[in-house]
């Protein structure tokens, strides 16, 4: 094994979050060395991995885009290739692309309190050659989905099916669905994106859902934003539009959570108006859960509803009994003929990018860790994990996290600290209501309950879903309080005077 490469900060992941983190380090904590390790061979992360037809953002680009580089395209809800180009152009413009080590898959990281240092092991090249890095701070920006595989359901009889079965995460470049009968299994964001796009060329597309989701139509462009950009300087217009969209989305979420029955009625009324009697709202658009117990599905320009209205697509609410040679037999006894079946059955969630972590020789069990300020974890020193919002654009929290990391690193440098670790007060730990890090009832969250870290019932151990509150806390709040412990120098014991209850 070659000697280790030393940097101050090691970022894992060169997607939307990783590029944003690098920019913040360069501008708000300058002079600090860093590198980005990316397992794939190109920039983009999720937006390069997913190649299925119609892939797009499910939030507006004025908030999903970077605050330091305004989104200039006319589309507020952007397609995947446009977002990918935006990320890559940002990395090139600020020289971030020169800091990326492609084809480096991080497999383990070990923290030494004696050295105040992480030793990070990665594999690179066709044979998985081991390489080692050391860093003072480890920043994980690879998200919480597995890049290797999605959630696969072992449906009975699938080997009998004569057609093709495809998972959207591994979309074949040569898949030809033109003029064919397609069944999309699922009702989440991926399914509602795929159905209208496939319907443009397929003979017919059926969205087969076990249970419905809340689906909301919204404009693909923002007319107010267009007017503001025509009247105001670019930077000012971007800030105004971003602020307007943040406020609107925050108020909408609060309304939905406080008055769920009224919100559900509004969503169903909107769906009925879009469908114009072409498909029954009940049961196909009548979820059994409250709005925002799971993520809402947004469809720009109502494209899904349009495909249903013109008969190019249909929706069936039922369960799969078994695959047959010619399609699917459902629990009701009905049969769906299919040439291609798309299993949009969800993604697989993982903790810390599936990196095996140890602290002073002790293996870290993610489920025993409690999130701190939505980014660090109890008992794990000098590490942050970038996790975005579930009720708003991912980048809103990602950027706040990156700025907070810079503030924390700058504070440590000023005070001569070499380590920081959030610690749950032992006397309070038993009283805390531990729950999954994400407050959603979605299947992919429930399935990952035994692998994800937890959150508590109060700050700073709660995963808050409110950008406006987080903005004040992360930008203006103290970094040396609320149970954060700091240490100095090699072999330094924890400075207990720095523990703030």
Protein backbone atom coordinates (compact mmCIF):
# COMPACT_ATOMS: atom_id res chain seq x y z
CA UNK A 1 0.00 0.00 0.00
CA UNK A 2 1.32 3.43 -0.92
CA UNK A 3 1.81 6.20 1.64
CA UNK A 4 -1.28 8.13 2.62
CA UNK A 5 -2.28 11.43 1.00
CA UNK A 6 -2.94 14.07 3.68
CA UNK A 7 -5.56 16.83 3.36
CA UNK A 8 -7.37 18.99 5.89
CA UNK A 9 -10.86 18.05 4.68
CA UNK A 10 -11.85 15.01 2.66
CA UNK A 11 -15.18 15.24 0.84
CA UNK A 12 -16.82 12.01 -0.31
CA UNK A 13 -19.03 12.46 -3.37
CA UNK A 14 -18.85 14.81 -6.38
CA UNK A 15 -22.55 15.38 -6.88
CA UNK A 16 -24.72 18.39 -6.13
CA UNK A 17 -23.77 18.40 -2.43
CA UNK A 18 -20.06 17.68 -2.86
CA UNK A 19 -19.49 20.45 -5.39
CA UNK A 20 -21.38 22.89 -3.15
CA UNK A 21 -19.32 21.82 -0.13
CA UNK A 22 -16.08 22.41 -2.03
CA UNK A 23 -17.17 25.92 -3.02
CA UNK A 24 -17.97 26.81 0.59
CA UNK A 25 -14.61 25.49 1.78
CA UNK A 26 -12.78 27.54 -0.85
CA UNK A 27 -14.62 30.75 -0.04
CA UNK A 28 -15.46 30.56 3.67
CA UNK A 29 -12.54 28.54 5.00
CA UNK A 30 -9.78 29.45 2.52
CA UNK A 31 -6.30 28.04 2.81
CA UNK A 32 -7.59 24.70 3.99
CA UNK A 33 -6.57 21.81 1.73
CA UNK A 34 -9.22 19.41 0.51
CA UNK A 35 -9.89 16.63 -1.96
CA UNK A 36 -13.04 15.00 -3.26
CA UNK A 37 -13.27 11.23 -3.67
CA UNK A 38 -15.84 10.10 -6.22
CA UNK A 39 -16.58 6.43 -6.83
CA UNK A 40 -17.84 7.05 -10.35
CA UNK A 41 -15.83 8.35 -13.30
CA UNK A 42 -17.62 11.66 -13.68
CA UNK A 43 -19.23 14.57 -11.82
CA UNK A 44 -22.93 14.62 -11.05
CA UNK A 45 -23.81 11.97 -8.48
CA UNK A 46 -27.51 11.16 -8.62
CA UNK A 47 -28.00 13.27 -11.72
CA UNK A 48 -25.43 11.23 -13.62
CA UNK A 49 -26.46 7.85 -12.19
CA UNK A 50 -30.15 7.99 -13.15
CA UNK A 51 -30.71 7.88 -16.90
CA UNK A 52 -34.35 6.84 -17.19
CA UNK A 53 -36.59 8.81 -19.59
CA UNK A 54 -37.99 12.07 -18.28
CA UNK A 55 -35.85 12.29 -15.14
CA UNK A 56 -36.26 15.72 -13.60
CA UNK A 57 -36.19 17.65 -10.36
CA UNK A 58 -39.20 17.47 -8.08
CA UNK A 59 -38.49 20.91 -6.61
CA UNK A 60 -37.80 24.26 -8.20
CA UNK A 61 -34.29 25.01 -9.42
CA UNK A 62 -34.15 28.41 -7.74
CA UNK A 63 -33.87 26.55 -4.43
CA UNK A 64 -32.37 23.28 -5.66
CA UNK A 65 -29.65 25.27 -7.44
CA UNK A 66 -26.74 26.87 -5.61
CA UNK A 67 -27.34 30.24 -3.94
CA UNK A 68 -23.92 31.41 -5.16
CA UNK A 69 -24.58 30.54 -8.82
CA UNK A 70 -28.04 31.58 -10.03
CA UNK A 71 -30.09 29.21 -12.15
CA UNK A 72 -30.53 30.89 -15.54
CA UNK A 73 -32.69 28.46 -17.47
CA UNK A 74 -36.33 29.33 -18.12
CA UNK A 75 -37.56 26.05 -16.63
CA UNK A 76 -38.13 26.13 -12.89
CA UNK A 77 -38.65 22.34 -12.86
CA UNK A 78 -35.61 21.13 -14.79
CA UNK A 79 -34.79 17.90 -16.59
CA UNK A 80 -31.92 15.71 -15.43
CA UNK A 81 -29.44 16.55 -18.23
CA UNK A 82 -29.86 20.29 -17.56
CA UNK A 83 -29.17 19.80 -13.86
CA UNK A 84 -26.15 17.64 -14.64
CA UNK A 85 -24.72 20.31 -16.94
CA UNK A 86 -25.32 22.94 -14.23
CA UNK A 87 -23.36 20.92 -11.64
CA UNK A 88 -20.48 20.26 -14.01
CA UNK A 89 -20.29 23.88 -15.16
CA UNK A 90 -20.21 25.01 -11.54
CA UNK A 91 -17.35 22.63 -10.73
CA UNK A 92 -15.37 23.85 -13.75
CA UNK A 93 -16.03 27.54 -13.12
CA UNK A 94 -14.60 27.43 -9.60
CA UNK A 95 -11.78 24.95 -10.25
CA UNK A 96 -13.45 22.31 -8.11
CA UNK A 97 -13.13 19.67 -10.83
CA UNK A 98 -9.34 19.75 -10.38
CA UNK A 99 -9.74 18.55 -6.79
CA UNK A 100 -11.69 15.40 -7.63
CA UNK A 101 -10.19 11.89 -7.57
CA UNK A 102 -12.49 9.86 -9.80
CA UNK A 103 -12.92 6.11 -9.52
CA UNK A 104 -12.19 6.14 -5.77
CA UNK A 105 -14.75 4.17 -3.76
CA UNK A 106 -14.36 4.74 -0.03
CA UNK A 107 -14.80 1.51 1.92
CA UNK A 108 -13.71 2.33 5.48
CA UNK A 109 -12.55 5.18 7.69
CA UNK A 110 -10.87 5.00 11.09
CA UNK A 111 -10.61 7.82 13.61
CA UNK A 112 -7.67 8.13 16.00
CA UNK A 113 -8.14 10.41 19.00
CA UNK A 114 -4.39 10.27 19.63
CA UNK A 115 -3.66 11.75 16.21
CA UNK A 116 -6.94 13.69 15.80
CA UNK A 117 -7.11 12.25 12.33
CA UNK A 118 -9.20 10.08 10.04
CA UNK A 119 -7.49 7.37 8.01
CA UNK A 120 -9.65 6.73 4.96
CA UNK A 121 -9.25 3.66 2.77
CA UNK A 122 -10.53 3.63 -0.79
CA UNK A 123 -10.39 1.28 -3.73
CA UNK A 124 -9.55 2.41 -7.24
CA UNK A 125 -8.95 0.93 -10.66
CA UNK A 126 -10.29 -2.28 -12.23
CA UNK A 127 -8.78 -4.48 -9.55
CA UNK A 128 -9.82 -2.32 -6.62
CA UNK A 129 -6.29 -1.22 -5.74
CA UNK A 130 -6.25 0.09 -2.14
CA UNK A 131 -5.27 3.73 -1.56
CA UNK A 132 -5.16 5.63 1.70
CA UNK A 133 -5.94 9.22 2.65
CA UNK A 134 -5.73 10.98 5.99
CA UNK A 135 -7.69 14.05 6.93
CA UNK A 136 -8.57 16.19 9.91
CA UNK A 137 -12.25 16.35 8.97
CA UNK A 138 -14.39 13.91 6.96
CA UNK A 139 -17.38 15.32 5.09
CA UNK A 140 -19.74 12.74 3.53
CA UNK A 141 -21.69 14.21 0.61
CA UNK A 142 -22.82 11.03 -1.13
CA UNK A 143 -26.43 11.16 0.09
CA UNK A 144 -28.35 8.28 1.63
CA UNK A 145 -29.22 6.11 -1.38
CA UNK A 146 -27.22 3.11 -2.54
CA UNK A 147 -25.63 3.76 -5.92
CA UNK A 148 -25.12 0.05 -6.48
CA UNK A 149 -28.69 -1.20 -6.37
CA UNK A 150 -32.24 -0.03 -5.87
CA UNK A 151 -34.93 -1.76 -3.85
CA UNK A 152 -35.79 -4.93 -5.73
CA UNK A 153 -38.95 -6.92 -5.03
CA UNK A 154 -38.84 -10.66 -5.74
CA UNK A 155 -42.23 -10.88 -7.39
CA UNK A 156 -43.60 -14.42 -7.82
CA UNK A 157 -43.34 -15.85 -11.31
CA UNK A 158 -41.03 -13.17 -12.71
CA UNK A 159 -38.92 -15.87 -14.39
CA UNK A 160 -41.99 -16.88 -16.39
CA UNK A 161 -42.37 -13.45 -17.96
CA UNK A 162 -41.36 -13.40 -21.65
CA UNK A 163 -40.89 -9.64 -21.76
CA UNK A 164 -38.25 -7.39 -20.22
CA UNK A 165 -38.11 -6.30 -16.56
CA UNK A 166 -36.19 -3.10 -15.80
CA UNK A 167 -35.41 -1.18 -12.61
CA UNK A 168 -35.15 2.59 -13.27
CA UNK A 169 -31.84 2.82 -11.40
CA UNK A 170 -30.25 0.57 -14.02
CA UNK A 171 -31.95 1.77 -17.17
CA UNK A 172 -30.60 0.02 -20.31
CA UNK A 173 -29.44 2.53 -22.91
CA UNK A 174 -30.82 0.30 -25.67
CA UNK A 175 -34.27 -0.33 -24.19
CA UNK A 176 -36.83 0.08 -26.97
CA UNK A 177 -40.36 0.61 -25.66
CA UNK A 178 -41.79 2.23 -28.78
CA UNK A 179 -45.13 0.75 -29.72
CA UNK A 180 -45.08 -1.62 -26.75
CA UNK A 181 -47.34 -2.21 -23.78
CA UNK A 182 -45.55 -0.97 -20.66
CA UNK A 183 -46.48 -1.46 -17.00
CA UNK A 184 -44.81 0.78 -14.45
CA UNK A 185 -45.03 -0.74 -10.96
CA UNK A 186 -45.09 2.04 -8.38
CA UNK A 187 -46.73 5.35 -7.52
CA UNK A 188 -43.85 7.50 -6.28
CA UNK A 189 -41.82 10.26 -7.89
CA UNK A 190 -40.05 7.92 -10.32
CA UNK A 191 -43.28 6.34 -11.53
CA UNK A 192 -45.13 9.61 -12.07
CA UNK A 193 -42.11 10.89 -14.00
CA UNK A 194 -41.77 7.81 -16.19
CA UNK A 195 -45.40 7.27 -17.14
CA UNK A 196 -46.03 10.45 -19.17
CA UNK A 197 -42.64 10.27 -20.86
CA UNK A 198 -43.01 6.62 -21.87
CA UNK A 199 -46.56 7.30 -23.04
CA UNK A 200 -45.21 9.57 -25.76
CA UNK A 201 -43.94 6.54 -27.73
CA UNK A 202 -45.33 3.39 -26.14
CA UNK A 203 -48.56 1.77 -27.32
CA UNK A 204 -49.95 2.19 -23.81
CA UNK A 205 -48.53 2.67 -20.30
CA UNK A 206 -50.22 1.46 -17.12
CA UNK A 207 -49.19 2.75 -13.71
CA UNK A 208 -49.82 -0.17 -11.37
CA UNK A 209 -49.88 1.00 -7.78
CA UNK A 210 -50.38 -0.93 -4.60
CA UNK A 211 -51.54 2.30 -2.94
CA UNK A 212 -51.91 5.82 -4.33
CA UNK A 213 -49.78 8.90 -3.64
CA UNK A 214 -50.67 12.57 -3.36
CA UNK A 215 -49.97 14.07 -6.78
CA UNK A 216 -49.94 17.81 -7.44
CA UNK A 217 -49.68 19.58 -10.79
CA UNK A 218 -47.60 22.71 -10.97
CA UNK A 219 -46.27 24.97 -13.74
CA UNK A 220 -42.96 23.99 -15.26
CA UNK A 221 -41.88 27.63 -15.34
CA UNK A 222 -42.22 30.48 -12.85
CA UNK A 223 -43.82 33.52 -14.48
CA UNK A 224 -43.11 35.81 -11.55
CA UNK A 225 -39.49 34.71 -11.60
CA UNK A 226 -39.28 35.51 -15.31
CA UNK A 227 -40.60 39.03 -14.69
CA UNK A 228 -38.24 39.62 -11.78
CA UNK A 229 -35.24 38.46 -13.79
CA UNK A 230 -36.20 40.88 -16.55
CA UNK A 231 -36.45 43.81 -14.13
CA UNK A 232 -33.75 43.23 -11.50
CA UNK A 233 -30.01 42.58 -11.57
CA UNK A 234 -29.27 38.86 -11.77
CA UNK A 235 -27.98 38.41 -8.22
CA UNK A 236 -30.79 40.38 -6.60
CA UNK A 237 -33.45 38.67 -8.70
CA UNK A 238 -32.10 35.26 -7.69
CA UNK A 239 -32.21 36.12 -3.99
CA UNK A 240 -35.75 37.46 -4.22
CA UNK A 241 -37.02 34.45 -6.17
CA UNK A 242 -35.24 32.00 -3.88
CA UNK A 243 -36.65 33.72 -0.80
CA UNK A 244 -40.15 33.76 -2.27
CA UNK A 245 -40.02 30.04 -3.09
CA UNK A 246 -38.60 29.11 0.32
CA UNK A 247 -41.34 31.06 2.09
CA UNK A 248 -44.09 29.62 -0.11
CA UNK A 249 -42.93 26.01 0.29
CA UNK A 250 -42.47 26.42 4.05
CA UNK A 251 -45.95 27.91 4.52
CA UNK A 252 -47.48 25.21 2.32
CA UNK A 253 -45.84 22.45 4.32
CA UNK A 254 -46.97 23.97 7.62
CA UNK A 255 -50.54 24.28 6.31
CA UNK A 256 -50.54 20.65 5.17
CA UNK A 257 -49.26 19.40 8.53
CA UNK A 258 -51.58 21.54 10.66
CA UNK A 259 -54.74 20.95 8.62
CA UNK A 260 -54.18 17.61 6.86
CA UNK A 261 -57.83 16.87 6.09
CA UNK A 262 -58.31 20.23 4.40
CA UNK A 263 -55.03 19.81 2.53
CA UNK A 264 -55.97 16.32 1.34
CA UNK A 265 -59.31 17.63 0.10
CA UNK A 266 -57.58 20.42 -1.85
CA UNK A 267 -55.16 17.96 -3.47
CA UNK A 268 -57.96 15.57 -4.45
CA UNK A 269 -60.01 18.44 -5.85
CA UNK A 270 -57.01 19.52 -7.91
CA UNK A 271 -56.52 15.98 -9.22
CA UNK A 272 -60.19 15.71 -10.16
CA UNK A 273 -59.99 18.99 -12.07
CA UNK A 274 -56.93 17.77 -13.95
CA UNK A 275 -58.42 14.35 -14.75
CA UNK A 276 -61.71 15.75 -16.09
CA UNK A 277 -63.48 12.45 -15.45
CA UNK A 278 -61.00 10.34 -17.42
CA UNK A 279 -59.96 8.38 -14.32
CA UNK A 280 -61.77 7.97 -11.02
CA UNK A 281 -60.22 9.91 -8.15
CA UNK A 282 -61.44 7.22 -5.75
CA UNK A 283 -59.54 4.94 -5.32
CA UNK A 284 -56.65 5.88 -7.62
CA UNK A 285 -55.90 9.28 -6.05
CA UNK A 286 -57.11 8.69 -2.48
CA UNK A 287 -54.07 7.89 -0.29
CA UNK A 288 -54.71 6.39 3.13
CA UNK A 289 -52.07 8.57 4.81
CA UNK A 290 -51.95 12.29 5.56
CA UNK A 291 -50.21 14.73 3.22
CA UNK A 292 -46.46 14.85 3.90
CA UNK A 293 -46.47 11.62 5.90
CA UNK A 294 -44.80 10.75 2.61
CA UNK A 295 -43.33 13.08 0.01
CA UNK A 296 -45.73 14.75 -2.39
CA UNK A 297 -45.31 13.93 -6.08
CA UNK A 298 -45.11 17.01 -8.29
CA UNK A 299 -45.92 16.81 -11.99
CA UNK A 300 -44.88 19.85 -14.08
CA UNK A 301 -47.58 21.12 -16.41
CA UNK A 302 -49.76 18.24 -15.18
CA UNK A 303 -48.11 15.91 -17.70
CA UNK A 304 -49.21 12.73 -15.90
CA UNK A 305 -52.83 13.87 -15.83
CA UNK A 306 -52.59 14.82 -19.51
CA UNK A 307 -51.39 11.31 -20.41
CA UNK A 308 -54.30 9.84 -18.46
CA UNK A 309 -56.82 12.17 -20.10
CA UNK A 310 -55.78 11.36 -23.65
CA UNK A 311 -55.81 7.60 -23.00
CA UNK A 312 -52.09 7.07 -23.64
CA UNK A 313 -51.77 5.96 -20.02
CA UNK A 314 -53.94 4.39 -17.35
CA UNK A 315 -53.77 3.66 -13.65
CA UNK A 316 -54.66 0.47 -11.77
CA UNK A 317 -54.76 0.20 -7.99
CA UNK A 318 -54.22 -3.44 -7.05
CA UNK A 319 -51.60 -5.90 -5.84
CA UNK A 320 -49.49 -8.26 -7.94
CA UNK A 321 -50.36 -11.90 -7.47
CA UNK A 322 -47.80 -13.22 -9.93
CA UNK A 323 -46.04 -12.53 -13.18
CA UNK A 324 -47.26 -14.59 -16.12
CA UNK A 325 -45.69 -15.26 -19.48
CA UNK A 326 -47.67 -12.40 -21.02
CA UNK A 327 -47.77 -9.91 -18.16
CA UNK A 328 -49.14 -9.69 -14.64
CA UNK A 329 -52.00 -11.34 -12.79
CA UNK A 330 -53.36 -9.17 -9.99
CA UNK A 331 -54.82 -10.04 -6.61
CA UNK A 332 -58.28 -9.13 -7.92
CA UNK A 333 -57.91 -11.75 -10.66
CA UNK A 334 -57.50 -9.16 -13.42
CA UNK A 335 -54.62 -9.53 -15.85
CA UNK A 336 -52.40 -6.86 -17.35
CA UNK A 337 -50.70 -7.63 -20.64
CA UNK A 338 -47.18 -6.25 -20.88
CA UNK A 339 -44.13 -6.32 -23.11
CA UNK A 340 -42.01 -4.31 -20.66
CA UNK A 341 -42.39 -4.03 -16.87
CA UNK A 342 -40.65 -1.16 -15.07
CA UNK A 343 -40.24 -1.88 -11.35
CA UNK A 344 -40.22 1.62 -9.87
CA UNK A 345 -40.36 0.02 -6.44
CA UNK A 346 -38.09 2.47 -4.68
CA UNK A 347 -34.52 3.03 -3.65
CA UNK A 348 -32.31 1.41 -1.05
CA UNK A 349 -31.19 3.68 1.77
CA UNK A 350 -27.78 3.35 3.39
CA UNK A 351 -25.91 5.06 6.22
CA UNK A 352 -22.73 7.07 5.72
CA UNK A 353 -22.35 5.96 2.11
CA UNK A 354 -21.91 2.33 3.25
CA UNK A 355 -18.51 3.27 4.67
CA UNK A 356 -17.42 1.15 7.64
CA UNK A 357 -16.53 3.62 10.40
CA UNK A 358 -14.45 2.98 13.51
CA UNK A 359 -13.59 5.37 16.34
CA UNK A 360 -10.47 4.42 18.29
CA UNK A 361 -10.85 0.84 17.16
CA UNK A 362 -14.55 0.61 18.02
CA UNK A 363 -16.91 -0.10 15.12
CA UNK A 364 -19.60 2.54 14.74
CA UNK A 365 -23.17 1.24 14.74
CA UNK A 366 -25.14 3.90 12.83
CA UNK A 367 -28.37 2.99 14.61
CA UNK A 368 -26.78 3.89 17.96
CA UNK A 369 -25.83 7.38 16.77
CA UNK A 370 -28.09 10.40 17.22
CA UNK A 371 -28.03 13.21 14.67
CA UNK A 372 -26.71 16.59 15.87
CA UNK A 373 -28.00 19.72 14.10
CA UNK A 374 -28.96 17.60 11.13
CA UNK A 375 -25.33 16.92 10.15
CA UNK A 376 -23.04 15.45 12.86
CA UNK A 377 -23.54 12.42 15.10
CA UNK A 378 -23.10 11.58 18.74
CA UNK A 379 -19.81 9.88 19.50
CA UNK A 380 -18.32 10.39 16.01
CA UNK A 381 -15.61 13.10 15.98
CA UNK A 382 -14.79 15.45 13.10
CA UNK A 383 -17.38 14.04 10.72
CA UNK A 384 -20.43 15.52 9.01
CA UNK A 385 -22.97 13.82 6.76
CA UNK A 386 -24.81 16.02 4.29
CA UNK A 387 -28.52 15.15 4.37
CA UNK A 388 -31.07 17.43 2.70
CA UNK A 389 -34.68 18.20 3.48
CA UNK A 390 -37.53 15.84 2.72
CA UNK A 391 -40.11 18.65 2.48
CA UNK A 392 -38.04 21.13 0.52
CA UNK A 393 -35.13 21.34 -1.90
CA UNK A 394 -32.16 19.18 -0.92
CA UNK A 395 -29.66 21.98 -1.49
CA UNK A 396 -31.24 24.29 1.08
CA UNK A 397 -30.04 22.20 4.00
CA UNK A 398 -26.96 20.93 2.15
CA UNK A 399 -25.69 24.48 1.75
CA UNK A 400 -26.48 25.37 5.37
CA UNK A 401 -24.57 22.28 6.47
CA UNK A 402 -21.53 23.20 4.39
CA UNK A 403 -21.50 26.73 5.75
CA UNK A 404 -21.80 25.41 9.30
CA UNK A 405 -18.90 23.01 8.72
CA UNK A 406 -16.79 25.98 7.61
CA UNK A 407 -17.77 27.97 10.71
CA UNK A 408 -16.92 25.00 12.91
CA UNK A 409 -13.53 24.46 11.26
CA UNK A 410 -12.69 28.16 11.54
CA UNK A 411 -13.63 28.17 15.22
CA UNK A 412 -11.41 25.15 15.86
CA UNK A 413 -8.49 26.82 14.10
CA UNK A 414 -8.89 30.04 16.11
CA UNK A 415 -9.04 28.17 19.41
CA UNK A 416 -6.36 25.62 18.60
CA UNK A 417 -8.73 22.64 18.76
CA UNK A 418 -8.07 19.53 16.71
CA UNK A 419 -11.22 17.55 17.47
CA UNK A 420 -14.92 18.09 18.04
CA UNK A 421 -17.59 15.54 18.89
CA UNK A 422 -21.26 15.88 19.87
CA UNK A 423 -22.02 13.94 23.04
CA UNK A 424 -25.45 13.05 24.37
CA UNK A 425 -25.67 13.78 28.10
CA UNK A 426 -25.89 10.35 29.77
CA UNK A 427 -28.46 11.60 32.31
CA UNK A 428 -30.78 12.75 29.53
CA UNK A 429 -30.20 9.95 27.02
CA UNK A 430 -32.75 7.60 28.56
CA UNK A 431 -35.45 10.28 28.36
CA UNK A 432 -35.05 10.98 24.69
CA UNK A 433 -37.58 9.68 22.24
CA UNK A 434 -35.43 7.97 19.62
CA UNK A 435 -36.95 7.76 16.15
CA UNK A 436 -35.75 7.37 12.57
CA UNK A 437 -33.68 10.22 11.20
CA UNK A 438 -36.37 10.87 8.56
CA UNK A 439 -39.94 11.54 9.70
CA UNK A 440 -41.65 9.86 6.76
CA UNK A 441 -43.81 6.77 6.54
CA UNK A 442 -42.57 5.95 3.03
CA UNK A 443 -41.63 2.35 2.36
CA UNK A 444 -37.99 3.14 1.64
CA UNK A 445 -37.69 4.87 5.04
CA UNK A 446 -39.40 2.07 6.95
CA UNK A 447 -37.23 -0.54 5.25
CA UNK A 448 -34.08 1.32 6.33
CA UNK A 449 -35.07 1.81 9.97
CA UNK A 450 -32.56 -0.81 11.12
CA UNK A 451 -29.59 0.78 9.30
CA UNK A 452 -30.08 4.54 9.70
CA UNK A 453 -29.06 6.80 12.61
CA UNK A 454 -31.74 8.15 14.92
CA UNK A 455 -32.97 11.58 15.94
CA UNK A 456 -34.12 12.78 19.35
CA UNK A 457 -37.17 14.73 20.46
CA UNK A 458 -35.54 18.13 20.97
CA UNK A 459 -32.80 20.36 19.65
CA UNK A 460 -29.98 19.95 18.81
CA UNK A 461 -30.74 16.22 18.38
CA UNK A 462 -33.83 16.67 16.24
CA UNK A 463 -33.81 16.55 12.41
CA UNK A 464 -35.76 19.73 11.87
CA UNK A 465 -37.62 20.16 8.55
CA UNK A 466 -37.80 23.95 8.61
CA UNK A 467 -35.33 25.94 6.54
CA UNK A 468 -36.19 29.31 8.09
CA UNK A 469 -35.47 28.08 11.62
CA UNK A 470 -32.36 26.24 10.48
CA UNK A 471 -31.12 29.32 8.65
CA UNK A 472 -30.98 31.31 11.87
CA UNK A 473 -29.52 28.46 13.92
CA UNK A 474 -26.88 27.34 11.40
CA UNK A 475 -25.77 30.78 10.22
CA UNK A 476 -25.93 32.68 13.51
CA UNK A 477 -26.01 30.09 16.31
CA UNK A 478 -22.96 29.22 18.40
CA UNK A 479 -20.74 26.39 17.25
CA UNK A 480 -19.17 25.85 20.69
CA UNK A 481 -22.29 25.03 22.65
CA UNK A 482 -25.02 22.48 23.11
CA UNK A 483 -23.02 19.42 24.15
CA UNK A 484 -20.22 19.81 21.60
CA UNK A 485 -16.89 18.66 23.08
CA UNK A 486 -13.57 19.92 21.78
CA UNK A 487 -10.02 18.58 22.18
CA UNK A 488 -6.53 19.95 21.59
CA UNK A 489 -3.41 18.44 20.14
CA UNK A 490 -2.01 14.95 19.95
CA UNK A 491 -3.04 12.64 22.76
CA UNK A 492 -5.15 15.47 24.16
CA UNK A 493 -7.90 14.47 26.50
CA UNK A 494 -11.31 16.00 25.93
CA UNK A 495 -11.51 19.49 27.37
CA UNK A 496 -14.50 19.07 29.66
CA UNK A 497 -14.73 22.81 30.19
CA UNK A 498 -16.02 22.99 26.63
CA UNK A 499 -19.10 20.90 27.38
CA UNK A 500 -22.14 23.15 27.42
CA UNK A 501 -25.23 21.39 28.81
